[in-house]
Amino acid sequence: MDDIVIWGSLLLIGYVAGTIGSIVGLGGGIIIVPALLYLAHFFPPFRMISPPIAVGTSLFLIVITSLASTLSFHKQKRIDFTSGWLFFLGCGPGAMIGAYLSRYLQSNLFLMGFGIFMLVISFVLMIKDRIRWMRYTGSQVRTHTDPDGHKWTYGYNRWLVLGMSFPIGILSGLLGIGGGALMVPIMLIVFRFPPHVATATSMFAIFLSSILGSGIQAFQAHIHWMAVLLLAPGAWLGGKTGAWISSRLESKYLLRAFETLLVVIAIKMIYDGLTL
């Protein structure tokens, strides 16, 4: 019976993380990491999951989630591959450094730090629609015409993208979050990417950088392969589902529920970190 509960729980976690991560462009790690840490308290097969192992496992699963999303977004012609490769050039090396540094994470400090980070991300998601976007184009100007015929113009300076994406990559490798939690708001607010292009392009860059980060995690033996095996099917299906939802349905109500969930989980993690 316990095996069925474990399998069902991880399948559901993977699916929810993949779906929401794909809709928002986060990658899903912000759900997988705390879920793995809490599962470690209840199921003996996962007692060995420490913060570094939760981060490494999450980062490997983000490769699966982001690949599923990227394939779907590519069919929808929503990915700006040129911009995605540029963001990856900054995020990729940063993810490798962050993945290496994750070996030094301590349980109480990690819980508090991750909880605070989740509060910041939830706040950014709540206010991003109310922020007046900067009218920044930079030296590299891009254009995109959406299915409704609306033409979007956005742009950036290549060196600014590299400079901003490198620390995002470090955080993604360190926390196992993929990096989209910071990349998407920057794309929207600073560089004026169309929202649907920002989400899709972010997932493509996350896919590439997570490969490098998870490679470092595998080298350090920070991946729980049983958890990967059980989470992967749900993560793959969730990535596909999220890409479908984001192209067809109004997702603002789901996002509001997600933001509320982030706040609740963040407060619980901060409390647990303080009481360890």
JSON list of N, CA and C in Angstrom, two decimals, residues 80 83 86-87 131-143 152-166 168 182-195 197-198 201:
[
{"chain": "A", "resi": 80, "resn": "ASP", "atom": "N", "xyz": [11.83, 32.04, -29.50]},
{"chain": "A", "resi": 80, "resn": "ASP", "atom": "CA", "xyz": [12.84, 32.87, -30.15]},
{"chain": "A", "resi": 80, "resn": "ASP", "atom": "C", "xyz": [14.19, 32.18, -29.89]},
{"chain": "A", "resi": 83, "resn": "SER", "atom": "N", "xyz": [17.43, 34.37, -29.24]},
{"chain": "A", "resi": 83, "resn": "SER", "atom": "CA", "xyz": [17.48, 34.92, -27.89]},
{"chain": "A", "resi": 83, "resn": "SER", "atom": "C", "xyz": [17.70, 33.81, -26.86]},
{"chain": "A", "resi": 86, "resn": "LEU", "atom": "N", "xyz": [21.27, 32.90, -26.57]},
{"chain": "A", "resi": 86, "resn": "LEU", "atom": "CA", "xyz": [22.03, 33.96, -25.89]},
{"chain": "A", "resi": 86, "resn": "LEU", "atom": "C", "xyz": [21.84, 33.88, -24.38]},
{"chain": "A", "resi": 87, "resn": "PHE", "atom": "N", "xyz": [20.60, 33.70, -23.93]},
{"chain": "A", "resi": 87, "resn": "PHE", "atom": "CA", "xyz": [20.36, 33.55, -22.50]},
{"chain": "A", "resi": 87, "resn": "PHE", "atom": "C", "xyz": [21.08, 32.30, -21.96]},
{"chain": "A", "resi": 131, "resn": "ILE", "atom": "N", "xyz": [3.26, 46.15, -13.36]},
{"chain": "A", "resi": 131, "resn": "ILE", "atom": "CA", "xyz": [4.49, 46.91, -13.57]},
{"chain": "A", "resi": 131, "resn": "ILE", "atom": "C", "xyz": [4.49, 47.54, -14.96]},
{"chain": "A", "resi": 132, "resn": "ARG", "atom": "N", "xyz": [4.88, 48.78, -15.03]},
{"chain": "A", "resi": 132, "resn": "ARG", "atom": "CA", "xyz": [5.01, 49.44, -16.32]},
{"chain": "A", "resi": 132, "resn": "ARG", "atom": "C", "xyz": [6.30, 48.96, -16.97]},
{"chain": "A", "resi": 133, "resn": "TRP", "atom": "N", "xyz": [6.17, 48.32, -18.11]},
{"chain": "A", "resi": 133, "resn": "TRP", "atom": "CA", "xyz": [7.34, 47.76, -18.77]},
{"chain": "A", "resi": 133, "resn": "TRP", "atom": "C", "xyz": [8.29, 48.87, -19.23]},
{"chain": "A", "resi": 134, "resn": "MET", "atom": "N", "xyz": [9.56, 48.61, -19.12]},
{"chain": "A", "resi": 134, "resn": "MET", "atom": "CA", "xyz": [10.57, 49.55, -19.59]},
{"chain": "A", "resi": 134, "resn": "MET", "atom": "C", "xyz": [10.58, 49.59, -21.11]},
{"chain": "A", "resi": 135, "resn": "ARG", "atom": "N", "xyz": [10.79, 50.75, -21.67]},
{"chain": "A", "resi": 135, "resn": "ARG", "atom": "CA", "xyz": [10.87, 50.86, -23.12]},
{"chain": "A", "resi": 135, "resn": "ARG", "atom": "C", "xyz": [12.32, 50.73, -23.55]},
{"chain": "A", "resi": 136, "resn": "TYR", "atom": "N", "xyz": [12.83, 49.51, -23.37]},
{"chain": "A", "resi": 136, "resn": "TYR", "atom": "CA", "xyz": [14.22, 49.24, -23.69]},
{"chain": "A", "resi": 136, "resn": "TYR", "atom": "C", "xyz": [14.29, 48.33, -24.91]},
{"chain": "A", "resi": 137, "resn": "THR", "atom": "N", "xyz": [15.04, 48.73, -25.90]},
{"chain": "A", "resi": 137, "resn": "THR", "atom": "CA", "xyz": [15.21, 47.86, -27.06]},
{"chain": "A", "resi": 137, "resn": "THR", "atom": "C", "xyz": [16.65, 47.39, -27.19]},
{"chain": "A", "resi": 138, "resn": "GLY", "atom": "N", "xyz": [17.62, 48.31, -27.02]},
{"chain": "A", "resi": 138, "resn": "GLY", "atom": "CA", "xyz": [19.01, 47.90, -27.10]},
{"chain": "A", "resi": 138, "resn": "GLY", "atom": "C", "xyz": [19.50, 47.76, -28.52]},
{"chain": "A", "resi": 139, "resn": "SER", "atom": "N", "xyz": [20.68, 47.16, -28.66]},
{"chain": "A", "resi": 139, "resn": "SER", "atom": "CA", "xyz": [21.31, 47.06, -29.97]},
{"chain": "A", "resi": 139, "resn": "SER", "atom": "C", "xyz": [20.75, 45.93, -30.82]},
{"chain": "A", "resi": 140, "resn": "GLN", "atom": "N", "xyz": [20.15, 44.93, -30.17]},
{"chain": "A", "resi": 140, "resn": "GLN", "atom": "CA", "xyz": [19.59, 43.78, -30.89]},
{"chain": "A", "resi": 140, "resn": "GLN", "atom": "C", "xyz": [18.07, 43.89, -30.86]},
{"chain": "A", "resi": 141, "resn": "VAL", "atom": "N", "xyz": [17.45, 44.25, -31.98]},
{"chain": "A", "resi": 141, "resn": "VAL", "atom": "CA", "xyz": [16.00, 44.42, -32.05]},
{"chain": "A", "resi": 141, "resn": "VAL", "atom": "C", "xyz": [15.38, 43.18, -32.68]},
{"chain": "A", "resi": 142, "resn": "ARG", "atom": "N", "xyz": [14.32, 42.67, -32.02]},
{"chain": "A", "resi": 142, "resn": "ARG", "atom": "CA", "xyz": [13.63, 41.49, -32.49]},
{"chain": "A", "resi": 142, "resn": "ARG", "atom": "C", "xyz": [12.16, 41.83, -32.75]},
{"chain": "A", "resi": 143, "resn": "THR", "atom": "N", "xyz": [11.53, 41.13, -33.66]},
{"chain": "A", "resi": 143, "resn": "THR", "atom": "CA", "xyz": [10.10, 41.30, -33.92]},
{"chain": "A", "resi": 143, "resn": "THR", "atom": "C", "xyz": [9.42, 39.93, -33.93]},
{"chain": "A", "resi": 152, "resn": "TRP", "atom": "N", "xyz": [4.89, 42.41, -32.30]},
{"chain": "A", "resi": 152, "resn": "TRP", "atom": "CA", "xyz": [5.61, 42.83, -31.11]},
{"chain": "A", "resi": 152, "resn": "TRP", "atom": "C", "xyz": [7.05, 43.19, -31.47]},
{"chain": "A", "resi": 153, "resn": "THR", "atom": "N", "xyz": [7.54, 44.25, -30.86]},
{"chain": "A", "resi": 153, "resn": "THR", "atom": "CA", "xyz": [8.94, 44.63, -31.05]},
{"chain": "A", "resi": 153, "resn": "THR", "atom": "C", "xyz": [9.62, 44.68, -29.68]},
{"chain": "A", "resi": 154, "resn": "TYR", "atom": "N", "xyz": [10.73, 44.02, -29.58]},
{"chain": "A", "resi": 154, "resn": "TYR", "atom": "CA", "xyz": [11.48, 43.98, -28.32]},
{"chain": "A", "resi": 154, "resn": "TYR", "atom": "C", "xyz": [12.96, 43.88, -28.65]},
{"chain": "A", "resi": 155, "resn": "GLY", "atom": "N", "xyz": [13.80, 44.02, -27.67]},
{"chain": "A", "resi": 155, "resn": "GLY", "atom": "CA", "xyz": [15.23, 43.96, -27.96]},
{"chain": "A", "resi": 155, "resn": "GLY", "atom": "C", "xyz": [16.06, 44.02, -26.71]},
{"chain": "A", "resi": 156, "resn": "TYR", "atom": "N", "xyz": [17.37, 43.94, -26.90]},
{"chain": "A", "resi": 156, "resn": "TYR", "atom": "CA", "xyz": [18.29, 43.88, -25.76]},
{"chain": "A", "resi": 156, "resn": "TYR", "atom": "C", "xyz": [19.71, 44.15, -26.23]},
{"chain": "A", "resi": 157, "resn": "ASN", "atom": "N", "xyz": [20.54, 44.42, -25.26]},
{"chain": "A", "resi": 157, "resn": "ASN", "atom": "CA", "xyz": [21.98, 44.47, -25.48]},
{"chain": "A", "resi": 157, "resn": "ASN", "atom": "C", "xyz": [22.55, 43.10, -25.11]},
{"chain": "A", "resi": 158, "resn": "ARG", "atom": "N", "xyz": [23.32, 42.51, -25.99]},
{"chain": "A", "resi": 158, "resn": "ARG", "atom": "CA", "xyz": [23.80, 41.15, -25.76]},
{"chain": "A", "resi": 158, "resn": "ARG", "atom": "C", "xyz": [24.59, 41.02, -24.45]},
{"chain": "A", "resi": 159, "resn": "TRP", "atom": "N", "xyz": [25.45, 42.01, -24.17]},
{"chain": "A", "resi": 159, "resn": "TRP", "atom": "CA", "xyz": [26.27, 41.93, -22.96]},
{"chain": "A", "resi": 159, "resn": "TRP", "atom": "C", "xyz": [25.41, 42.06, -21.71]},
{"chain": "A", "resi": 160, "resn": "LEU", "atom": "N", "xyz": [24.34, 42.84, -21.79]},
{"chain": "A", "resi": 160, "resn": "LEU", "atom": "CA", "xyz": [23.43, 42.97, -20.65]},
{"chain": "A", "resi": 160, "resn": "LEU", "atom": "C", "xyz": [22.71, 41.65, -20.40]},
{"chain": "A", "resi": 161, "resn": "VAL", "atom": "N", "xyz": [22.29, 40.97, -21.47]},
{"chain": "A", "resi": 161, "resn": "VAL", "atom": "CA", "xyz": [21.65, 39.67, -21.31]},
{"chain": "A", "resi": 161, "resn": "VAL", "atom": "C", "xyz": [22.60, 38.68, -20.65]},
{"chain": "A", "resi": 162, "resn": "LEU", "atom": "N", "xyz": [23.83, 38.63, -21.12]},
{"chain": "A", "resi": 162, "resn": "LEU", "atom": "CA", "xyz": [24.81, 37.71, -20.55]},
{"chain": "A", "resi": 162, "resn": "LEU", "atom": "C", "xyz": [25.08, 38.03, -19.08]},
{"chain": "A", "resi": 163, "resn": "GLY", "atom": "N", "xyz": [25.19, 39.33, -18.78]},
{"chain": "A", "resi": 163, "resn": "GLY", "atom": "CA", "xyz": [25.46, 39.73, -17.41]},
{"chain": "A", "resi": 163, "resn": "GLY", "atom": "C", "xyz": [24.33, 39.42, -16.46]},
{"chain": "A", "resi": 164, "resn": "MET", "atom": "N", "xyz": [23.08, 39.51, -16.93]},
{"chain": "A", "resi": 164, "resn": "MET", "atom": "CA", "xyz": [21.93, 39.24, -16.09]},
{"chain": "A", "resi": 164, "resn": "MET", "atom": "C", "xyz": [21.62, 37.75, -15.99]},
{"chain": "A", "resi": 165, "resn": "SER", "atom": "N", "xyz": [21.89, 37.00, -17.05]},
{"chain": "A", "resi": 165, "resn": "SER", "atom": "CA", "xyz": [21.55, 35.58, -17.06]},
{"chain": "A", "resi": 165, "resn": "SER", "atom": "C", "xyz": [22.57, 34.73, -16.30]},
{"chain": "A", "resi": 166, "resn": "PHE", "atom": "N", "xyz": [23.81, 35.20, -16.18]},
{"chain": "A", "resi": 166, "resn": "PHE", "atom": "CA", "xyz": [24.81, 34.42, -15.46]},
{"chain": "A", "resi": 166, "resn": "PHE", "atom": "C", "xyz": [24.43, 34.19, -14.00]},
{"chain": "A", "resi": 168, "resn": "ILE", "atom": "N", "xyz": [21.49, 34.33, -12.75]},
{"chain": "A", "resi": 168, "resn": "ILE", "atom": "CA", "xyz": [20.27, 33.52, -12.78]},
{"chain": "A", "resi": 168, "resn": "ILE", "atom": "C", "xyz": [20.65, 32.04, -12.89]},
{"chain": "A", "resi": 182, "resn": "LEU", "atom": "N", "xyz": [13.18, 33.83, -12.52]},
{"chain": "A", "resi": 182, "resn": "LEU", "atom": "CA", "xyz": [13.78, 35.15, -12.66]},
{"chain": "A", "resi": 182, "resn": "LEU", "atom": "C", "xyz": [13.89, 35.57, -14.12]},
{"chain": "A", "resi": 183, "resn": "MET", "atom": "N", "xyz": [14.11, 34.61, -15.00]},
{"chain": "A", "resi": 183, "resn": "MET", "atom": "CA", "xyz": [14.33, 34.92, -16.41]},
{"chain": "A", "resi": 183, "resn": "MET", "atom": "C", "xyz": [13.09, 35.51, -17.06]},
{"chain": "A", "resi": 184, "resn": "VAL", "atom": "N", "xyz": [11.92, 34.93, -16.79]},
{"chain": "A", "resi": 184, "resn": "VAL", "atom": "CA", "xyz": [10.69, 35.40, -17.42]},
{"chain": "A", "resi": 184, "resn": "VAL", "atom": "C", "xyz": [10.36, 36.84, -17.03]},
{"chain": "A", "resi": 185, "resn": "PRO", "atom": "N", "xyz": [10.39, 37.20, -15.72]},
{"chain": "A", "resi": 185, "resn": "PRO", "atom": "CA", "xyz": [10.14, 38.61, -15.38]},
{"chain": "A", "resi": 185, "resn": "PRO", "atom": "C", "xyz": [11.12, 39.57, -16.03]},
{"chain": "A", "resi": 186, "resn": "ILE", "atom": "N", "xyz": [12.38, 39.18, -16.14]},
{"chain": "A", "resi": 186, "resn": "ILE", "atom": "CA", "xyz": [13.37, 40.05, -16.80]},
{"chain": "A", "resi": 186, "resn": "ILE", "atom": "C", "xyz": [13.03, 40.21, -18.27]},
{"chain": "A", "resi": 187, "resn": "MET", "atom": "N", "xyz": [12.68, 39.11, -18.93]},
{"chain": "A", "resi": 187, "resn": "MET", "atom": "CA", "xyz": [12.29, 39.18, -20.34]},
{"chain": "A", "resi": 187, "resn": "MET", "atom": "C", "xyz": [11.09, 40.11, -20.53]},
{"chain": "A", "resi": 188, "resn": "LEU", "atom": "N", "xyz": [10.11, 40.01, -19.63]},
{"chain": "A", "resi": 188, "resn": "LEU", "atom": "CA", "xyz": [8.89, 40.80, -19.76]},
{"chain": "A", "resi": 188, "resn": "LEU", "atom": "C", "xyz": [9.10, 42.26, -19.43]},
{"chain": "A", "resi": 189, "resn": "ILE", "atom": "N", "xyz": [9.75, 42.52, -18.30]},
{"chain": "A", "resi": 189, "resn": "ILE", "atom": "CA", "xyz": [9.83, 43.87, -17.77]},
{"chain": "A", "resi": 189, "resn": "ILE", "atom": "C", "xyz": [10.96, 44.68, -18.39]},
{"chain": "A", "resi": 190, "resn": "VAL", "atom": "N", "xyz": [12.13, 44.07, -18.52]},
{"chain": "A", "resi": 190, "resn": "VAL", "atom": "CA", "xyz": [13.30, 44.80, -19.00]},
{"chain": "A", "resi": 190, "resn": "VAL", "atom": "C", "xyz": [13.37, 44.84, -20.52]},
{"chain": "A", "resi": 191, "resn": "PHE", "atom": "N", "xyz": [13.14, 43.68, -21.16]},
{"chain": "A", "resi": 191, "resn": "PHE", "atom": "CA", "xyz": [13.36, 43.59, -22.60]},
{"chain": "A", "resi": 191, "resn": "PHE", "atom": "C", "xyz": [12.06, 43.58, -23.42]},
{"chain": "A", "resi": 192, "resn": "ARG", "atom": "N", "xyz": [10.91, 43.61, -22.74]},
{"chain": "A", "resi": 192, "resn": "ARG", "atom": "CA", "xyz": [9.61, 43.73, -23.40]},
{"chain": "A", "resi": 192, "resn": "ARG", "atom": "C", "xyz": [9.30, 42.56, -24.35]},
{"chain": "A", "resi": 193, "resn": "PHE", "atom": "N", "xyz": [9.70, 41.36, -23.98]},
{"chain": "A", "resi": 193, "resn": "PHE", "atom": "CA", "xyz": [9.32, 40.18, -24.75]},
{"chain": "A", "resi": 193, "resn": "PHE", "atom": "C", "xyz": [7.80, 40.03, -24.71]},
{"chain": "A", "resi": 194, "resn": "PRO", "atom": "N", "xyz": [7.18, 39.55, -25.78]},
{"chain": "A", "resi": 194, "resn": "PRO", "atom": "CA", "xyz": [5.77, 39.15, -25.69]},
{"chain": "A", "resi": 194, "resn": "PRO", "atom": "C", "xyz": [5.64, 38.04, -24.65]},
{"chain": "A", "resi": 195, "resn": "PRO", "atom": "N", "xyz": [4.61, 38.06, -23.81]},
{"chain": "A", "resi": 195, "resn": "PRO", "atom": "CA", "xyz": [4.50, 37.06, -22.73]},
{"chain": "A", "resi": 195, "resn": "PRO", "atom": "C", "xyz": [4.61, 35.62, -23.20]},
{"chain": "A", "resi": 197, "resn": "VAL", "atom": "N", "xyz": [6.04, 34.47, -25.87]},
{"chain": "A", "resi": 197, "resn": "VAL", "atom": "CA", "xyz": [7.39, 34.21, -26.38]},
{"chain": "A", "resi": 197, "resn": "VAL", "atom": "C", "xyz": [8.37, 34.10, -25.21]},
{"chain": "A", "resi": 198, "resn": "ALA", "atom": "N", "xyz": [8.18, 34.94, -24.19]},
{"chain": "A", "resi": 198, "resn": "ALA", "atom": "CA", "xyz": [9.06, 34.89, -23.01]},
{"chain": "A", "resi": 198, "resn": "ALA", "atom": "C", "xyz": [8.98, 33.53, -22.33]},
{"chain": "A", "resi": 201, "resn": "THR", "atom": "N", "xyz": [10.56, 30.81, -24.77]},
{"chain": "A", "resi": 201, "resn": "THR", "atom": "CA", "xyz": [12.01, 30.99, -24.92]},
{"chain": "A", "resi": 201, "resn": "THR", "atom": "C", "xyz": [12.73, 30.66, -23.62]}
]
